[in-house]
mmCIF file of C-alpha atoms and ligand atoms in Angstrom:
data_model
loop_
_atom_site.group_PDB
_atom_site.id
_atom_site.type_symbol
_atom_site.label_atom_id
_atom_site.label_comp_id
_atom_site.label_asym_id
_atom_site.label_seq_id
_atom_site.Cartn_x
_atom_site.Cartn_y
_atom_site.Cartn_z
ATOM 1 C CA UNK W 117 9.912 -15.834 -11.915
ATOM 2 C CA UNK W 118 8.276 -14.760 -15.179
ATOM 3 C CA UNK W 119 5.120 -16.127 -16.777
ATOM 4 C CA UNK W 120 4.523 -16.589 -20.530
ATOM 5 C CA UNK W 121 3.798 -12.897 -20.964
ATOM 6 C CA UNK W 122 7.113 -11.967 -19.421
ATOM 7 C CA UNK W 123 5.439 -10.561 -16.311
ATOM 8 C CA UNK W 124 7.050 -11.173 -12.968
ATOM 9 C CA UNK W 125 4.857 -13.472 -10.869
ATOM 10 C CA UNK W 126 5.253 -14.221 -7.212
ATOM 11 C CA UNK W 127 6.142 -17.793 -6.304
ATOM 12 C CA UNK W 128 4.069 -19.335 -3.536
ATOM 13 C CA UNK W 129 6.762 -20.166 -1.023
ATOM 14 C CA UNK W 130 7.716 -19.840 2.601
ATOM 15 C CA UNK W 131 7.917 -16.072 2.248
ATOM 16 C CA UNK W 132 4.141 -15.943 1.831
ATOM 17 C CA UNK W 133 1.522 -16.397 4.542
ATOM 18 C CA UNK W 134 -2.127 -16.614 3.460
ATOM 19 C CA UNK W 135 -4.624 -14.985 5.781
ATOM 20 C CA UNK W 136 -8.226 -15.278 4.575
ATOM 21 C CA UNK W 137 -6.871 -15.958 1.085
ATOM 22 C CA UNK W 138 -4.677 -12.864 1.007
ATOM 23 C CA UNK W 139 -1.040 -13.876 0.402
ATOM 24 C CA UNK W 140 1.001 -11.664 2.719
ATOM 25 C CA UNK W 141 4.742 -11.472 2.440
ATOM 26 C CA UNK W 142 6.645 -12.537 5.545
ATOM 27 C CA UNK W 143 9.588 -10.300 4.616
ATOM 28 C CA UNK W 144 10.713 -7.836 7.252
ATOM 29 C CA UNK W 145 10.390 -4.131 6.518
ATOM 30 C CA UNK W 146 14.062 -3.970 5.514
ATOM 31 C CA UNK W 147 13.652 -6.927 3.181
ATOM 32 C CA UNK W 148 10.597 -5.320 1.596
ATOM 33 C CA UNK W 149 12.573 -2.105 1.046
ATOM 34 C CA UNK W 150 15.375 -4.127 -0.553
ATOM 35 C CA UNK W 151 12.923 -5.886 -2.897
ATOM 36 C CA UNK W 152 11.253 -2.596 -3.751
ATOM 37 C CA UNK W 153 14.603 -1.019 -4.554
ATOM 38 C CA UNK W 154 15.306 -3.897 -6.957
ATOM 39 C CA UNK W 155 11.862 -3.536 -8.524
ATOM 40 C CA UNK W 156 12.399 0.205 -9.025
ATOM 41 C CA UNK W 157 15.458 -0.560 -11.155
ATOM 42 C CA UNK W 158 13.694 -3.212 -13.253
ATOM 43 C CA UNK W 159 12.297 -2.707 -16.753
ATOM 44 C CA UNK W 160 8.967 -4.358 -15.973
ATOM 45 C CA UNK W 161 6.139 -2.997 -13.800
ATOM 46 C CA UNK W 162 5.870 -4.300 -10.239
ATOM 47 C CA UNK W 163 2.960 -3.815 -7.883
ATOM 48 C CA UNK W 164 3.050 -3.677 -4.091
ATOM 49 C CA UNK W 165 -0.114 -3.644 -1.972
ATOM 50 C CA UNK W 166 -0.114 -2.634 1.684
ATOM 51 C CA UNK W 167 -3.100 -4.416 3.190
ATOM 52 C CA UNK W 168 -4.702 -4.075 6.600
ATOM 53 C CA UNK W 169 -7.796 -5.839 7.960
ATOM 54 C CA UNK W 170 -10.094 -3.433 6.073
ATOM 55 C CA UNK W 171 -8.558 -4.419 2.768
ATOM 56 C CA UNK W 172 -8.759 -8.120 3.619
ATOM 57 C CA UNK W 173 -12.454 -7.640 4.358
ATOM 58 C CA UNK W 174 -12.936 -5.839 1.012
ATOM 59 C CA UNK W 175 -11.357 -8.857 -0.651
ATOM 60 C CA UNK W 176 -13.770 -11.251 1.115
ATOM 61 C CA UNK W 177 -16.741 -9.351 -0.278
ATOM 62 C CA UNK W 178 -15.469 -8.453 -3.710
ATOM 63 C CA UNK W 179 -14.102 -11.216 -5.940
ATOM 64 C CA UNK W 180 -12.989 -8.672 -8.547
ATOM 65 C CA UNK W 181 -10.082 -7.916 -6.211
ATOM 66 C CA UNK W 182 -8.740 -11.472 -6.494
ATOM 67 C CA UNK W 183 -6.731 -10.941 -9.706
ATOM 68 C CA UNK W 184 -5.095 -7.914 -8.075
ATOM 69 C CA UNK W 185 -4.086 -9.991 -5.071
ATOM 70 C CA UNK W 186 -2.746 -12.775 -7.260
ATOM 71 C CA UNK W 187 -0.905 -10.381 -9.524
ATOM 72 C CA UNK W 188 0.761 -8.248 -6.854
ATOM 73 C CA UNK W 189 4.489 -8.808 -6.410
ATOM 74 C CA UNK W 190 4.246 -8.204 -2.676
ATOM 75 C CA UNK W 191 1.388 -7.715 -0.233
ATOM 76 C CA UNK W 192 2.608 -6.300 3.046
ATOM 77 C CA UNK W 193 0.877 -6.621 6.435
ATOM 78 C CA UNK W 194 -0.265 -3.066 7.161
ATOM 79 C CA UNK W 195 -1.879 -3.256 10.557
ATOM 80 C CA UNK W 196 -1.568 -4.882 13.936
ATOM 81 C CA UNK W 197 -4.685 -6.967 13.125
ATOM 82 C CA UNK W 198 -2.762 -8.832 10.417
ATOM 83 C CA UNK W 199 0.221 -9.345 12.718
ATOM 84 C CA UNK W 200 -2.043 -10.803 15.418
ATOM 85 C CA UNK W 201 -3.863 -13.027 12.922
ATOM 86 C CA UNK W 202 -0.465 -14.319 11.735
ATOM 87 C CA UNK W 203 0.138 -15.568 15.272
ATOM 88 C CA UNK W 204 -2.878 -17.849 14.831
ATOM 89 C CA UNK W 205 -0.887 -19.450 12.015
ATOM 90 C CA UNK W 206 2.249 -19.871 14.118
ATOM 91 C CA UNK W 207 4.033 -16.799 12.701
ATOM 92 C CA UNK W 208 4.894 -14.965 15.895
ATOM 93 C CA UNK W 209 7.393 -12.613 14.262
ATOM 94 C CA UNK W 210 5.537 -11.166 11.281
ATOM 95 C CA UNK W 211 6.585 -7.534 10.953
ATOM 96 C CA UNK W 212 4.139 -4.782 10.133
ATOM 97 C CA UNK W 213 5.065 -2.933 6.941
ATOM 98 C CA UNK W 214 2.865 0.124 6.563
ATOM 99 C CA UNK W 215 2.329 2.243 3.469
ATOM 100 C CA UNK W 216 3.618 5.340 5.218
ATOM 101 C CA UNK W 217 6.830 3.645 6.438
ATOM 102 C CA UNK W 218 7.393 2.177 2.989
ATOM 103 C CA UNK W 219 6.876 5.555 1.330
ATOM 104 C CA UNK W 220 9.185 7.390 3.728
ATOM 105 C CA UNK W 221 11.989 4.846 3.407
ATOM 106 C CA UNK W 222 11.662 4.612 -0.362
ATOM 107 C CA UNK W 223 11.837 8.398 -0.653
ATOM 108 C CA UNK W 224 15.160 8.273 1.221
ATOM 109 C CA UNK W 225 16.356 5.453 -1.058
ATOM 110 C CA UNK W 226 15.207 7.406 -4.097
ATOM 111 C CA UNK W 227 17.215 10.451 -3.069
ATOM 112 C CA UNK W 228 20.306 8.277 -2.636
ATOM 113 C CA UNK W 229 19.818 6.346 -5.884
ATOM 114 C CA UNK W 230 18.426 9.053 -8.152
ATOM 115 C CA UNK W 231 15.041 7.414 -8.547
ATOM 116 C CA UNK W 232 12.317 9.675 -9.879
ATOM 117 C CA UNK W 233 9.140 9.598 -7.777
ATOM 118 C CA UNK W 234 5.559 10.573 -8.645
ATOM 119 C CA UNK W 235 2.924 11.132 -5.941
ATOM 120 C CA UNK W 236 -0.646 10.673 -7.218
ATOM 121 C CA UNK W 237 -3.419 11.409 -4.764
ATOM 122 C CA UNK W 238 -4.897 13.582 -1.991
ATOM 123 C CA UNK W 239 -6.389 17.073 -2.383
ATOM 124 C CA UNK W 240 -4.586 19.659 -4.572
ATOM 125 C CA UNK W 241 -3.431 21.505 -1.449
ATOM 126 C CA UNK W 242 -2.226 18.376 0.300
ATOM 127 C CA UNK W 243 -0.428 17.053 -2.787
ATOM 128 C CA UNK W 244 1.361 20.380 -3.254
ATOM 129 C CA UNK W 245 2.344 20.515 0.425
ATOM 130 C CA UNK W 246 3.623 16.937 0.290
ATOM 131 C CA UNK W 247 5.755 17.738 -2.772
ATOM 132 C CA UNK W 248 7.190 20.805 -1.030
ATOM 133 C CA UNK W 249 7.900 18.841 2.147
ATOM 134 C CA UNK W 250 9.630 16.057 0.211
ATOM 135 C CA UNK W 251 11.688 18.578 -1.810
ATOM 136 C CA UNK W 252 12.712 20.348 1.406
ATOM 137 C CA UNK W 253 13.830 17.034 2.894
ATOM 138 C CA UNK W 254 15.591 15.788 -0.256
ATOM 139 C CA UNK W 255 16.494 18.764 -2.467
ATOM 140 C CA UNK W 256 18.237 16.481 -4.966
ATOM 141 C CA UNK W 257 15.219 14.196 -5.416
ATOM 142 C CA UNK W 258 13.295 14.509 -8.689
ATOM 143 C CA UNK W 259 9.686 14.343 -7.563
ATOM 144 C CA UNK W 260 6.392 15.357 -9.117
ATOM 145 C CA UNK W 261 2.733 14.806 -8.380
ATOM 146 C CA UNK W 262 -0.920 15.310 -9.129
ATOM 147 C CA UNK W 263 -3.947 15.453 -6.856
ATOM 148 C CA UNK W 264 -6.298 12.491 -6.662
ATOM 149 C CA UNK W 265 -9.601 14.188 -7.435
ATOM 150 C CA UNK W 266 -10.338 13.632 -11.100
ATOM 151 C CA UNK W 267 -13.047 12.213 -13.321
ATOM 152 C CA UNK W 268 -12.856 9.754 -16.190
ATOM 153 C CA UNK W 269 -12.404 12.506 -18.794
ATOM 154 C CA UNK W 270 -9.156 13.600 -17.130
ATOM 155 C CA UNK W 271 -7.728 10.099 -16.932
ATOM 156 C CA UNK W 272 -5.872 10.068 -20.286
ATOM 157 C CA UNK W 273 -4.043 13.303 -19.468
ATOM 158 C CA UNK W 274 -3.130 12.017 -16.006
ATOM 159 C CA UNK W 275 -1.715 8.795 -17.442
ATOM 160 C CA UNK W 276 0.233 10.852 -19.962
ATOM 161 C CA UNK W 277 1.555 13.180 -17.257
ATOM 162 C CA UNK W 278 2.861 10.203 -15.272
ATOM 163 C CA UNK W 279 4.295 8.461 -18.359
ATOM 164 C CA UNK W 280 6.062 11.623 -19.505
ATOM 165 C CA UNK W 281 7.668 12.053 -16.088
ATOM 166 C CA UNK W 282 9.083 8.508 -16.367
ATOM 167 C CA UNK W 283 9.094 7.762 -12.646
ATOM 168 C CA UNK W 284 10.871 4.779 -11.148
ATOM 169 C CA UNK W 285 8.326 4.804 -8.321
ATOM 170 C CA UNK W 286 4.654 5.779 -8.375
ATOM 171 C CA UNK W 287 2.978 6.202 -4.983
ATOM 172 C CA UNK W 288 -0.810 6.210 -5.344
ATOM 173 C CA UNK W 289 -2.945 7.543 -2.493
ATOM 174 C CA UNK W 290 -6.569 7.400 -3.656
ATOM 175 C CA UNK W 291 -7.890 5.247 -0.795
ATOM 176 C CA UNK W 292 -8.370 1.508 -0.840
ATOM 177 C CA UNK W 293 -9.326 -0.332 -2.969
ATOM 178 C CA UNK W 294 -9.590 2.414 -5.616
ATOM 179 C CA UNK W 295 -5.820 2.982 -5.683
ATOM 180 C CA UNK W 296 -5.142 -0.754 -6.159
ATOM 181 C CA UNK W 297 -7.648 -0.895 -9.025
ATOM 182 C CA UNK W 298 -6.093 2.194 -10.611
ATOM 183 C CA UNK W 299 -2.640 0.627 -10.504
ATOM 184 C CA UNK W 300 -3.888 -2.720 -11.769
ATOM 185 C CA UNK W 301 -5.916 -1.297 -14.654
ATOM 186 C CA UNK W 302 -3.190 1.040 -15.849
ATOM 187 C CA UNK W 303 -0.042 -0.885 -14.974
ATOM 188 C CA UNK W 304 0.879 -1.646 -18.581
ATOM 189 C CA UNK W 305 -0.034 1.797 -19.901
ATOM 190 C CA UNK W 306 1.974 3.467 -17.143
ATOM 191 C CA UNK W 307 4.863 1.023 -17.285
ATOM 192 C CA UNK W 308 6.350 2.323 -14.036
ATOM 193 C CA UNK W 309 8.814 -0.156 -12.470
ATOM 194 C CA UNK W 310 7.341 0.123 -8.970
ATOM 195 C CA UNK W 311 3.769 1.129 -8.089
ATOM 196 C CA UNK W 312 2.454 1.133 -4.533
ATOM 197 C CA UNK W 313 -0.934 2.044 -3.076
ATOM 198 C CA UNK W 314 -0.202 4.163 -0.013
ATOM 199 C CA UNK W 315 -3.623 5.358 1.274
ATOM 200 C CA UNK W 316 -3.441 8.542 3.308
ATOM 201 C CA UNK W 317 0.369 8.762 3.206
ATOM 202 C CA UNK W 318 0.423 11.879 1.003
ATOM 203 C CA UNK W 319 -1.601 13.725 3.670
ATOM 204 C CA UNK W 320 0.905 12.599 6.289
ATOM 205 C CA UNK W 321 3.873 13.721 4.165
ATOM 206 C CA UNK W 322 2.063 17.051 3.721
ATOM 207 C CA UNK W 323 1.414 17.373 7.440
ATOM 208 C CA UNK W 324 -2.323 17.871 6.766
ATOM 209 C CA UNK W 325 -3.042 14.663 8.698
ATOM 210 C CA UNK W 326 -1.051 13.957 11.813
ATOM 211 C CA UNK W 327 0.400 10.578 12.486
ATOM 212 C CA UNK W 328 -0.650 8.868 15.696
ATOM 213 C CA UNK W 329 1.554 9.959 18.619
ATOM 214 C CA UNK W 330 4.460 7.628 19.444
ATOM 215 C CA UNK W 331 2.640 6.186 22.460
ATOM 216 C CA UNK W 332 -0.320 5.092 20.290
ATOM 217 C CA UNK W 333 2.124 3.651 17.741
ATOM 218 C CA UNK W 334 4.038 1.727 20.410
ATOM 219 C CA UNK W 335 0.822 0.299 21.824
ATOM 220 C CA UNK W 336 -0.418 -0.585 18.321
ATOM 221 C CA UNK W 337 -3.412 1.673 18.817
ATOM 222 C CA UNK W 338 -3.158 3.771 15.656
ATOM 223 C CA UNK W 339 -6.618 2.553 14.674
ATOM 224 C CA UNK W 340 -7.995 4.032 17.933
ATOM 225 C CA UNK W 341 -6.200 7.332 17.313
ATOM 226 C CA UNK W 342 -7.667 7.519 13.810
ATOM 227 C CA UNK W 343 -11.117 6.779 15.179
ATOM 228 C CA UNK W 344 -10.794 9.468 17.876
ATOM 229 C CA UNK W 345 -9.493 12.121 15.475
ATOM 230 C CA UNK W 346 -11.822 11.205 12.602
ATOM 231 C CA UNK W 347 -14.980 9.656 14.104
ATOM 232 C CA UNK W 348 -16.539 9.369 10.602
ATOM 233 C CA UNK W 349 -14.325 6.313 10.198
ATOM 234 C CA UNK W 350 -16.326 4.240 12.695
ATOM 235 C CA UNK W 351 -18.279 2.499 9.951
ATOM 236 C CA UNK W 352 -15.067 1.487 8.158
ATOM 237 C CA UNK W 353 -13.577 0.276 11.388
ATOM 238 C CA UNK W 354 -16.391 -2.204 11.851
ATOM 239 C CA UNK W 355 -14.229 -4.273 9.515
ATOM 240 C CA UNK W 356 -11.761 -4.829 12.383
ATOM 241 C CA UNK W 357 -13.933 -7.054 14.641
ATOM 242 C CA UNK W 358 -15.310 -8.804 11.541
ATOM 243 C CA UNK W 359 -11.763 -9.515 10.416
ATOM 244 C CA UNK W 360 -10.782 -10.794 13.885
ATOM 245 C CA UNK W 361 -13.774 -13.143 13.912
ATOM 246 C CA UNK W 362 -13.085 -14.569 10.439
ATOM 247 C CA UNK W 363 -9.348 -14.909 11.115
ATOM 248 C CA UNK W 364 -10.112 -16.846 14.304
ATOM 249 C CA UNK W 365 -12.572 -19.090 12.434
ATOM 250 C CA UNK W 366 -9.862 -19.759 9.872
ATOM 251 C CA UNK W 367 -7.492 -20.799 12.614
ATOM 252 C CA UNK W 368 -10.076 -23.235 14.020
ATOM 253 C CA UNK W 369 -10.669 -24.688 10.541
ATOM 254 C CA UNK W 370 -6.972 -25.176 9.869
ATOM 255 C CA UNK W 371 -6.365 -26.390 13.418
ATOM 256 C CA UNK W 372 -3.051 -24.565 13.680
HETATM 257 N N1 UDP P 284 -8.424 10.531 -2.138
HETATM 258 C C1 UDP P 284 -8.143 10.950 -3.417
HETATM 259 N N2 UDP P 284 -9.141 10.947 -4.343
HETATM 260 C C2 UDP P 284 -10.395 10.501 -4.051
HETATM 261 C C3 UDP P 284 -10.666 10.021 -2.744
HETATM 262 C C4 UDP P 284 -9.642 10.034 -1.805
HETATM 263 O O1 UDP P 284 -7.030 11.358 -3.718
HETATM 264 O O2 UDP P 284 -11.247 10.501 -4.947
HETATM 265 C C5 UDP P 284 -7.349 10.561 -1.150
HETATM 266 C C6 UDP P 284 -7.702 11.275 0.129
HETATM 267 O O3 UDP P 284 -7.592 12.674 -0.051
HETATM 268 C C7 UDP P 284 -6.668 10.691 1.074
HETATM 269 C C8 UDP P 284 -6.496 9.259 0.552
HETATM 270 O O4 UDP P 284 -7.067 9.256 -0.754
HETATM 271 O O5 UDP P 284 -5.449 11.385 0.911
HETATM 272 C C9 UDP P 284 -7.198 8.190 1.364
HETATM 273 O O6 UDP P 284 -6.797 8.256 2.664
HETATM 274 P P1 UDP P 284 -7.280 7.180 3.720
HETATM 275 O O7 UDP P 284 -6.633 7.526 5.006
HETATM 276 O O8 UDP P 284 -8.778 7.056 3.690
HETATM 277 O O9 UDP P 284 -6.605 5.886 3.109
HETATM 278 P P2 UDP P 284 -6.877 4.368 3.400
HETATM 279 O O10 UDP P 284 -7.421 4.278 4.807
HETATM 280 O O11 UDP P 284 -7.836 3.928 2.351
HETATM 281 O O12 UDP P 284 -5.542 3.739 3.250
#
């Protein structure tokens, strides 16, 4: 549906589940990929946010994130914490849709459909490695990128670089919530059909950060793996018990 300004706006409907005021899509991963593929072929800009408990906690503290949440076309549940909280609301089958899975599947789609992809974010070395890895995997894919360490003076040239490349899909890995703000602030200037904040995905594509081993993934313990391999994250991960507490309180309030 479009509003008066011609911008696509999400309809509140049964495909949305609000957890602590964040409207998550209840689409499966395949459905999200299908929607994203449609967005990538559209003329207008679309924004997808992948949100885990940390992002939900940011949103509780920072009301300036509310317009971003309202304006996003899709917010996907990126984390087992969201999936478990959904069970409090009677949604026992909410599927996790992570930024890295979305990025990997959309890169495959892009190769098949000739979408142009721009990767913005990570260190210069990591961005370069990610581009090389993606080109090795999909030689036919038109992909470009730029590292995510820049100051305000470089912003105009970065926006111009992305605009000139005319990507169908822009994957932004600057960390949350900076990447979501970047997309939101520049969505009209960039005018890219599909823009997604993907966190540390560029490092994973590059191989500079390893994904949690399959066993950790199966047991939904990626958060523990990240904590063990990067103990500096402990402060950020305090958001997890806080999120669990607030989500449980919400369940008690709603009596579901
Ligand atoms: N990053 C960046 N510019 C910055 C700060 C961070 O490009 O100014 C990158 C960083 O190199 C990493 C990503 O942003 O590739 C953030 O990864 P993280 O795993 O912290 O993502 P999140 O947990 O926020 O999804």
